[in-house]
Coordinates of N, CA and C in Angstrom, one line a residue:
M1 N -9.2 0.7 -10.3 CA -8.7 -0.2 -9.3 C -7.3 0.4 -8.8
L2 N -6.3 0.2 -9.6 CA -5.0 0.7 -9.2 C -4.6 1.9 -10.2
C3 N -4.0 2.9 -9.6 CA -3.5 4.0 -10.3 C -2.0 4.2 -10.1
L4 N -1.2 4.3 -11.1 CA 0.2 4.6 -10.9 C 0.5 6.0 -11.1
D5 N 1.5 6.5 -10.4 CA 1.9 7.9 -10.5 C 3.3 7.9 -11.2
R6 N 3.3 8.3 -12.4 CA 4.6 8.3 -13.2 C 5.6 9.3 -12.7
H7 N 5.2 10.2 -11.8 CA 6.1 11.1 -11.2 C 6.6 10.7 -9.8
D8 N 6.1 9.5 -9.3 CA 6.5 9.0 -8.1 C 7.9 8.4 -8.3
P9 N 8.9 8.8 -7.4 CA 10.2 8.3 -7.6 C 10.4 6.8 -7.3
R10 N 9.4 6.2 -6.6 CA 9.5 4.8 -6.3 C 9.4 3.9 -7.6
P11 N 10.0 2.7 -7.6 CA 9.8 1.9 -8.7 C 8.4 1.5 -8.9
V12 N 8.0 1.2 -10.1 CA 6.6 0.9 -10.5 C 6.1 -0.3 -9.7
Y13 N 7.0 -1.4 -9.6 CA 6.6 -2.6 -8.9 C 6.2 -2.3 -7.5
E14 N 6.9 -1.4 -6.8 CA 6.6 -1.0 -5.4 C 5.2 -0.3 -5.4
Q15 N 4.9 0.5 -6.4 CA 3.6 1.2 -6.4 C 2.5 0.2 -6.6
V16 N 2.7 -0.8 -7.5 CA 1.7 -1.9 -7.7 C 1.5 -2.7 -6.4
A17 N 2.6 -3.1 -5.8 CA 2.5 -3.9 -4.6 C 1.7 -3.1 -3.5
E18 N 2.1 -1.8 -3.3 CA 1.5 -1.0 -2.3 C 0.0 -0.8 -2.6
G19 N -0.3 -0.5 -3.9 CA -1.7 -0.3 -4.3 C -2.5 -1.5 -4.0
L20 N -2.0 -2.7 -4.3 CA -2.8 -3.9 -4.0 C -3.0 -4.1 -2.5
E21 N -1.9 -3.8 -1.7 CA -2.0 -3.9 -0.3 C -3.1 -3.0 0.3
R22 N -3.1 -1.8 -0.3 CA -4.1 -0.8 0.1 C -5.5 -1.3 -0.2
L23 N -5.7 -1.9 -1.3 CA -7.0 -2.4 -1.7 C -7.4 -3.6 -0.7
I24 N -6.4 -4.4 -0.3 CA -6.7 -5.5 0.6 C -7.0 -4.9 2.0
A25 N -6.2 -3.9 2.4 CA -6.5 -3.4 3.8 C -7.8 -2.7 3.9
R26 N -8.3 -2.1 2.7 CA -9.6 -1.4 2.7 C -10.7 -2.4 2.6
G27 N -10.4 -3.6 2.3 CA -11.5 -4.6 2.1 C -12.1 -4.7 0.7
V28 N -11.5 -4.0 -0.2 CA -11.9 -4.0 -1.6 C -11.6 -5.4 -2.2
L29 N -10.4 -5.9 -1.8 CA -10.0 -7.3 -2.1 C -10.1 -8.1 -0.8
A30 N -10.9 -9.1 -0.8 CA -11.1 -9.9 0.4 C -10.2 -11.2 0.4
E31 N -10.2 -11.8 1.6 CA -9.4 -13.0 1.7 C -9.9 -14.1 0.7
D32 N -8.9 -14.7 0.0 CA -9.2 -15.7 -1.0 C -9.7 -15.2 -2.3
D33 N -9.8 -13.9 -2.5 CA -10.1 -13.3 -3.8 C -8.9 -13.6 -4.7
Q34 N -9.3 -13.9 -6.0 CA -8.2 -14.1 -7.0 C -7.8 -12.7 -7.6
L35 N -6.5 -12.6 -7.7 CA -5.9 -11.4 -8.3 C -5.9 -11.5 -9.8
P36 N -5.9 -10.4 -10.5 CA -5.8 -10.6 -12.0 C -4.5 -11.3 -12.4
S37 N -4.5 -11.9 -13.5 CA -3.3 -12.6 -13.9 C -2.2 -11.5 -14.2
V38 N -1.0 -11.9 -14.2 CA 0.2 -11.0 -14.4 C 0.0 -10.3 -15.7
R39 N -0.4 -11.0 -16.7 CA -0.5 -10.4 -18.1 C -1.7 -9.4 -18.1
Q40 N -2.8 -9.8 -17.4 CA -4.0 -8.9 -17.4 C -3.7 -7.6 -16.7
L41 N -3.1 -7.7 -15.5 CA -2.8 -6.5 -14.7 C -1.8 -5.6 -15.5
A42 N -0.8 -6.3 -16.1 CA 0.2 -5.5 -16.8 C -0.5 -4.8 -18.0
T43 N -1.4 -5.4 -18.7 CA -2.1 -4.8 -19.8 C -3.0 -3.6 -19.2
D44 N -3.7 -3.8 -18.1 CA -4.5 -2.8 -17.6 C -3.7 -1.6 -17.1
L45 N -2.5 -1.8 -16.6 CA -1.7 -0.7 -16.1 C -0.7 -0.2 -17.1
M46 N -0.7 -0.9 -18.3 CA 0.2 -0.5 -19.3 C 1.7 -0.5 -18.9
V47 N 2.0 -1.6 -18.2 CA 3.4 -1.8 -17.8 C 3.9 -3.2 -18.3
N48 N 5.2 -3.4 -18.1 CA 5.8 -4.7 -18.5 C 5.3 -5.8 -17.6
P49 N 5.0 -6.9 -18.1 CA 4.5 -8.1 -17.2 C 5.6 -8.4 -16.1
N50 N 6.9 -8.2 -16.4 CA 7.9 -8.4 -15.4 C 7.7 -7.5 -14.2
T51 N 7.2 -6.3 -14.4 CA 7.0 -5.4 -13.3 C 5.9 -5.9 -12.4
V52 N 4.8 -6.4 -13.0 CA 3.7 -7.0 -12.2 C 4.2 -8.3 -11.5
Q53 N 5.0 -9.1 -12.2 CA 5.5 -10.3 -11.6 C 6.4 -10.0 -10.4
K54 N 7.2 -8.9 -10.5 CA 8.0 -8.5 -9.3 C 7.2 -8.1 -8.2
A55 N 6.1 -7.3 -8.5 CA 5.2 -6.9 -7.4 C 4.5 -8.1 -6.7
Y56 N 4.1 -9.1 -7.5 CA 3.4 -10.3 -7.0 C 4.5 -11.1 -6.2
S57 N 5.7 -11.2 -6.6 CA 6.7 -11.9 -5.9 C 7.0 -11.2 -4.5
E58 N 7.0 -9.9 -4.5 CA 7.1 -9.1 -3.3 C 6.0 -9.4 -2.3
L59 N 4.7 -9.4 -2.8 CA 3.6 -9.7 -2.0 C 3.6 -11.2 -1.5
L60 N 4.1 -12.1 -2.3 CA 4.2 -13.5 -1.9 C 5.2 -13.6 -0.7
S61 N 6.3 -12.9 -0.8 CA 7.3 -13.0 0.2 C 6.8 -12.4 1.5
R62 N 5.9 -11.4 1.4 CA 5.4 -10.8 2.7 C 4.2 -11.6 3.2
G63 N 3.7 -12.6 2.5 CA 2.6 -13.4 2.9 C 1.3 -12.7 2.7
T64 N 1.3 -11.6 1.9 CA 0.1 -10.9 1.6 C -0.8 -11.7 0.6
I65 N -0.2 -12.4 -0.3 CA -0.9 -13.3 -1.3 C -0.3 -14.6 -1.3
Y66 N -1.0 -15.6 -1.8 CA -0.5 -16.9 -2.0 C -0.8 -17.4 -3.4
S67 N 0.0 -18.3 -3.9 CA -0.2 -18.8 -5.3 C -0.7 -20.2 -5.3
V68 N -1.5 -20.5 -6.2 CA -2.0 -21.8 -6.5 C -1.6 -22.2 -7.9
R69 N -0.7 -23.2 -8.0 CA -0.2 -23.6 -9.2 C -1.3 -23.9 -10.3
G70 N -1.2 -23.2 -11.4 CA -2.2 -23.4 -12.5 C -3.4 -22.6 -12.3
R71 N -3.6 -22.0 -11.2 CA -4.9 -21.2 -10.9 C -4.6 -19.7 -10.8
G72 N -3.5 -19.3 -10.2 CA -3.2 -17.9 -10.1 C -2.8 -17.5 -8.7
N73 N -3.0 -16.2 -8.4 CA -2.6 -15.6 -7.1 C -3.9 -15.2 -6.4
F74 N -3.9 -15.4 -5.0 CA -5.0 -15.1 -4.2 C -4.6 -14.3 -3.0
V75 N -5.6 -13.5 -2.4 CA -5.3 -12.7 -1.2 C -5.3 -13.7 0.0
S76 N -4.2 -13.5 0.8 CA -4.1 -14.3 2.0 C -5.1 -13.8 3.0
G77 N -4.7 -13.0 4.0 CA -5.6 -12.5 5.0 C -5.6 -11.0 5.0
T78 N -6.8 -10.4 5.2 CA -6.9 -8.9 5.2 C -6.4 -8.3 6.5
A79 N -6.7 -9.0 7.6 CA -6.4 -8.4 8.9 C -4.9 -8.2 9.1
D80 N -4.1 -9.2 8.6 CA -2.6 -9.1 8.7 C -2.1 -7.9 7.9
V81 N -2.6 -7.7 6.7 CA -2.2 -6.6 5.9 C -2.5 -5.3 6.5
R82 N -3.7 -5.2 7.0 CA -4.1 -3.9 7.6 C -3.3 -3.6 8.8
G83 N -3.1 -4.6 9.7 CA -2.2 -4.4 10.9 C -0.8 -4.0 10.5
R84 N -0.2 -4.7 9.5 CA 1.1 -4.4 9.1 C 1.2 -2.9 8.5
R85 N 0.2 -2.6 7.7 CA 0.2 -1.2 7.1 C 0.1 -0.1 8.2
M86 N -0.8 -0.4 9.2 CA -1.0 0.5 10.3 C 0.3 0.7 11.1
Q87 N 1.1 -0.4 11.3 CA 2.4 -0.3 12.0 C 3.3 0.5 11.2
E88 N 3.4 0.3 9.9 CA 4.3 1.1 9.0 C 3.9 2.6 9.1
I89 N 2.6 2.9 9.1 CA 2.1 4.3 9.2 C 2.6 4.9 10.5
G90 N 2.4 4.1 11.6 CA 2.9 4.5 12.9 C 4.3 4.9 12.9
V91 N 5.2 4.1 12.3 CA 6.6 4.4 12.2 C 6.8 5.7 11.5
Q92 N 6.1 6.0 10.4 CA 6.2 7.2 9.6 C 5.8 8.4 10.4
I93 N 4.7 8.3 11.2 CA 4.2 9.3 12.0 C 5.2 9.7 13.1
E94 N 5.8 8.6 13.7 CA 6.8 8.8 14.7 C 8.0 9.6 14.2
A95 N 8.4 9.2 13.0 CA 9.5 9.9 12.4 C 9.2 11.4 12.1
L96 N 8.0 11.7 11.7 CA 7.6 13.1 11.4 C 7.5 13.9 12.7
I97 N 7.0 13.3 13.8 CA 6.9 13.9 15.0 C 8.3 14.2 15.6
R98 N 9.2 13.3 15.4 CA 10.6 13.5 15.9 C 11.2 14.6 15.1
E99 N 10.9 14.7 13.8 CA 11.5 15.8 13.0 C 10.9 17.1 13.4
A100 N 9.6 17.1 13.7 CA 8.9 18.4 14.2 C 9.6 18.8 15.5
K101 N 9.8 17.9 16.4 CA 10.4 18.2 17.7 C 11.8 18.8 17.5
E102 N 12.6 18.2 16.5 CA 13.9 18.7 16.2 C 13.9 20.2 15.8
I103 N 12.8 20.6 15.2 CA 12.8 22.1 14.8 C 12.1 22.9 15.8
G104 N 11.8 22.3 17.0 CA 11.3 23.1 18.1 C 9.8 23.1 18.2
A105 N 9.1 22.2 17.5 CA 7.6 22.2 17.6 C 7.2 21.7 19.0
T106 N 6.2 22.2 19.6 CA 5.7 21.7 20.9 C 4.7 20.6 20.6
K107 N 4.4 19.9 21.7 CA 3.4 18.8 21.7 C 2.1 19.4 21.2
A108 N 1.7 20.5 21.7 CA 0.4 21.1 21.3 C 0.4 21.4 19.8
E109 N 1.5 21.9 19.3 CA 1.6 22.2 17.8 C 1.4 20.9 17.0
C110 N 2.1 19.9 17.5 CA 2.0 18.6 16.8 C 0.6 18.1 16.8
E111 N 0.0 18.1 18.0 CA -1.4 17.6 18.1 C -2.3 18.5 17.2
R112 N -2.2 19.8 17.2 CA -3.0 20.6 16.4 C -2.9 20.3 14.9
L113 N -1.6 20.1 14.5 CA -1.4 19.8 13.1 C -2.0 18.4 12.7
I114 N -1.9 17.4 13.6 CA -2.5 16.1 13.3 C -4.0 16.3 13.2
H115 N -4.6 16.9 14.2 CA -6.1 17.1 14.1 C -6.5 17.9 12.9
E116 N -5.7 18.9 12.5 CA -6.0 19.7 11.4 C -6.0 18.8 10.1
K117 N -5.0 18.0 10.0 CA -4.9 17.1 8.8 C -6.0 16.1 8.8
L118 N -6.3 15.6 10.0 CA -7.4 14.6 10.1 C -8.7 15.2 9.7
G119 N -8.9 16.5 9.9 CA -10.1 17.2 9.5 C -10.4 17.1 8.1
V120 N -9.4 17.0 7.3 CA -9.6 16.9 5.8 C -10.4 15.7 5.5
Y121 N -10.3 14.6 6.3 CA -11.0 13.4 6.1 C -12.3 13.2 6.9
D122 N -12.8 14.2 7.5 CA -14.0 14.2 8.3 C -15.2 13.7 7.5
H123 N -15.2 13.8 6.2 CA -16.4 13.3 5.4 C -16.5 11.8 5.3
D124 N -15.4 11.1 5.8 CA -15.5 9.6 5.7 C -16.3 9.0 6.8

């Protein structure tokens, strides 16, 4: 389900939150699906429960999940998550293109690079 990268410089709670958002955006977790309890996910990922709680708090503040007292945490809406993630990806792509332009890359070079990288995923 979720995999953590111990070499990733980001805090573990951010990796957990992003991983859950990725699962929601892909439709693996659907609207109103219940998430594992904090304790269960912490055990599965071999992390401190406070780390998972911080990830869940982050997702709650973004509106990605909602909490039902005494029942747990549930997925809000998948379309909003996917749309927000696509916007974030667009910002990252824009920054990379700007960086490429700063080193003198042409539009054609940028387009070729993007198409080349997309080709890696042609099997999807």
